[in-house]
Amino acid sequence: MLKRLALAAILCGLLCQPALADDLTPAKRADINRLMETTGSASLGMQIAEAFSTNAIKRIKANQPLVSDSTLNVLHKEIMGFMAEKMSAPGGIMDMIVTIYAKHLTHQDIRDILVFYETPVGKKTIRIMPQVMQETIQESEKLAKSFGPEMEQRIRVALKREGVQLKGDQ
């Protein structure tokens, strides 16, 4: 009797969990791709690649000043081509992102989000989100810098309470 009760409890635990997402069907995959295209997140990977390429070219120029601009352009095109391949290849970055969306959102969630982004406020959200994120990052960095001295002081106090003495603290 106890074994049956334990088995029933285990089965209930496994079967009664809330559904976080559903299977990744071709239709769901297509809607996730449409969502990424609508929000601009589909181009995010190439924006990251562009930033990576720009930084790599700057480092090369700094370390090898005699490398010609035409050679640097060839390198840039090569990096961008490579990243484009990796973005869209089966099992590549876009597939990885689709899988992550599918893991956390049901197909109905995706459809509902798409409906929202087709509304005027949804379109506005897409349009302003990059600026909002950029400003948030900038302001967060400023705020974090202003927290520095207070954070350091609290760490010193906490360590002192624990009997740890830092160099310079006498």
Coordinates of C-alpha atoms in Angstrom, one line a residue:
M1 CA 0.0 0.0 0.0
L2 CA 2.8 2.4 0.9
K3 CA 4.6 1.6 -2.4
R4 CA 1.5 2.4 -4.4
L5 CA 1.0 5.7 -2.5
A6 CA 4.6 6.7 -3.1
L7 CA 4.3 5.8 -6.8
A8 CA 1.1 7.8 -7.1
A9 CA 2.7 10.8 -5.4
I10 CA 5.7 10.6 -7.8
L11 CA 3.4 10.3 -10.9
C12 CA 1.3 13.1 -9.7
G13 CA 4.4 15.2 -9.2
L14 CA 5.6 14.5 -12.6
L15 CA 2.3 14.8 -14.4
C16 CA 0.8 17.7 -12.5
Q17 CA 3.6 20.2 -13.0
P18 CA 2.5 23.4 -14.7
A19 CA 3.2 23.5 -18.4
L20 CA 6.0 26.0 -19.0
A21 CA 6.1 25.5 -22.7
D22 CA 5.0 23.0 -25.4
D23 CA 6.6 21.1 -28.2
L24 CA 8.6 23.0 -30.8
T25 CA 6.5 22.3 -33.8
P26 CA 7.3 23.7 -37.3
A27 CA 4.4 26.3 -36.8
K28 CA 5.8 27.3 -33.4
R29 CA 9.3 27.6 -34.9
A30 CA 8.0 29.8 -37.7
D31 CA 6.2 32.1 -35.2
I32 CA 9.3 32.4 -33.0
N33 CA 11.3 33.3 -36.1
R34 CA 8.5 35.9 -37.0
L35 CA 8.7 37.2 -33.4
M36 CA 12.5 37.6 -33.6
E37 CA 12.2 39.3 -37.0
T38 CA 9.4 41.6 -35.7
T39 CA 11.3 42.7 -32.6
G40 CA 14.6 43.0 -34.4
S41 CA 16.3 40.4 -32.3
A42 CA 17.0 38.4 -35.4
S43 CA 19.5 41.0 -36.4
L44 CA 21.0 41.3 -32.9
G45 CA 23.5 38.5 -33.7
M46 CA 24.9 40.4 -36.7
Q47 CA 25.1 43.6 -34.6
I48 CA 27.2 41.7 -32.1
A49 CA 29.3 40.3 -34.9
E50 CA 29.8 43.8 -36.3
A51 CA 30.9 45.1 -32.9
F52 CA 33.2 42.0 -32.5
S53 CA 34.7 42.6 -36.0
T54 CA 35.2 46.4 -35.3
N55 CA 37.0 45.6 -32.1
A56 CA 39.2 42.9 -33.7
I57 CA 40.1 45.3 -36.5
K58 CA 41.1 48.0 -34.0
R59 CA 43.3 45.6 -32.1
I60 CA 45.0 44.4 -35.3
K61 CA 45.6 48.0 -36.4
A62 CA 47.0 48.8 -33.0
N63 CA 49.4 45.8 -32.9
Q64 CA 50.2 45.7 -36.7
P65 CA 50.0 49.3 -37.9
L66 CA 51.4 48.4 -41.3
V67 CA 48.4 46.2 -42.2
S68 CA 46.7 47.9 -45.1
D69 CA 43.1 49.1 -45.0
S70 CA 42.2 46.8 -47.9
T71 CA 43.5 43.8 -45.9
L72 CA 41.5 45.0 -42.9
N73 CA 38.4 45.2 -45.1
V74 CA 39.0 41.6 -46.3
L75 CA 39.3 40.5 -42.6
H76 CA 36.0 42.4 -41.8
K77 CA 34.2 40.7 -44.6
E78 CA 35.6 37.3 -43.6
I79 CA 34.5 37.7 -40.0
M80 CA 31.0 38.9 -41.0
G81 CA 30.6 36.0 -43.5
F82 CA 31.7 33.5 -40.9
M83 CA 29.3 34.9 -38.3
A84 CA 26.4 34.9 -40.9
E85 CA 27.1 31.3 -41.5
K86 CA 27.1 30.4 -37.8
M87 CA 24.0 32.4 -37.2
S88 CA 21.8 30.6 -39.8
A89 CA 23.5 27.2 -39.9
P90 CA 21.4 24.2 -38.6
G91 CA 22.2 24.0 -34.9
G92 CA 23.7 27.5 -35.1
I93 CA 23.0 30.6 -33.0
M94 CA 19.5 31.3 -34.4
D95 CA 18.4 27.7 -33.7
M96 CA 19.8 28.0 -30.2
I97 CA 17.8 31.2 -29.7
V98 CA 14.6 29.6 -31.1
T99 CA 15.1 26.7 -28.7
I100 CA 15.4 29.0 -25.7
Y101 CA 12.2 30.9 -26.7
A102 CA 10.5 27.5 -27.1
K103 CA 11.7 26.4 -23.7
H104 CA 10.1 29.3 -21.9
L105 CA 7.1 30.2 -24.0
T106 CA 4.1 28.2 -25.3
H107 CA 3.0 28.6 -28.9
Q108 CA 0.0 30.6 -27.6
D109 CA 2.4 32.9 -25.7
I110 CA 4.3 33.5 -28.9
R111 CA 1.1 34.3 -30.8
D112 CA -0.1 36.6 -28.1
I113 CA 3.2 38.5 -28.1
L114 CA 3.0 38.8 -31.9
V115 CA -0.5 40.3 -31.6
F116 CA 0.8 42.8 -29.0
Y117 CA 3.7 43.9 -31.3
E118 CA 1.2 44.5 -34.1
T119 CA -0.6 47.1 -32.0
P120 CA 0.6 50.8 -32.0
V121 CA 2.0 50.5 -28.5
G122 CA 3.8 47.3 -29.4
K123 CA 5.3 48.9 -32.5
K124 CA 6.4 51.9 -30.3
T125 CA 7.9 49.5 -27.8
I126 CA 10.0 47.9 -30.5
R127 CA 11.1 51.3 -31.8
I128 CA 12.1 52.7 -28.4
M129 CA 13.5 49.6 -26.7
P130 CA 17.1 50.0 -28.0
Q131 CA 17.2 53.6 -26.7
V132 CA 15.7 52.6 -23.4
M133 CA 18.2 49.8 -23.0
Q134 CA 21.1 52.0 -23.9
E135 CA 20.1 54.7 -21.5
T136 CA 19.4 52.1 -18.8
I137 CA 22.9 50.7 -19.2
Q138 CA 24.5 54.2 -19.2
E139 CA 22.6 55.3 -16.1
S140 CA 23.3 52.0 -14.3
E141 CA 27.0 52.4 -14.9
K142 CA 26.9 55.9 -13.4
L143 CA 24.9 54.7 -10.5
A144 CA 27.2 51.7 -9.9
K145 CA 30.2 54.1 -9.9
S146 CA 28.5 56.3 -7.3
F147 CA 27.9 53.2 -5.1
G148 CA 31.6 52.2 -5.2
P149 CA 32.8 54.0 -2.0
E150 CA 29.8 53.0 0.1
M151 CA 30.0 49.4 -1.2
E152 CA 33.7 49.2 -0.3
Q153 CA 33.0 50.6 3.2
R154 CA 30.3 48.0 3.8
I155 CA 32.6 45.2 2.6
R156 CA 35.3 46.4 5.0
V157 CA 32.9 46.5 7.9
A158 CA 31.5 43.0 7.1
L159 CA 35.0 41.6 6.8
K160 CA 36.1 43.3 10.1
R161 CA 33.1 41.7 11.8
E162 CA 34.3 38.3 10.6
G163 CA 37.8 39.0 11.9
V164 CA 39.4 39.6 8.5
Q165 CA 41.8 42.5 8.4
L166 CA 42.6 44.0 5.0
K167 CA 45.9 45.7 4.2
G168 CA 45.7 49.3 5.1
D169 CA 43.2 48.7 7.9
Q170 CA 44.9 49.1 11.2

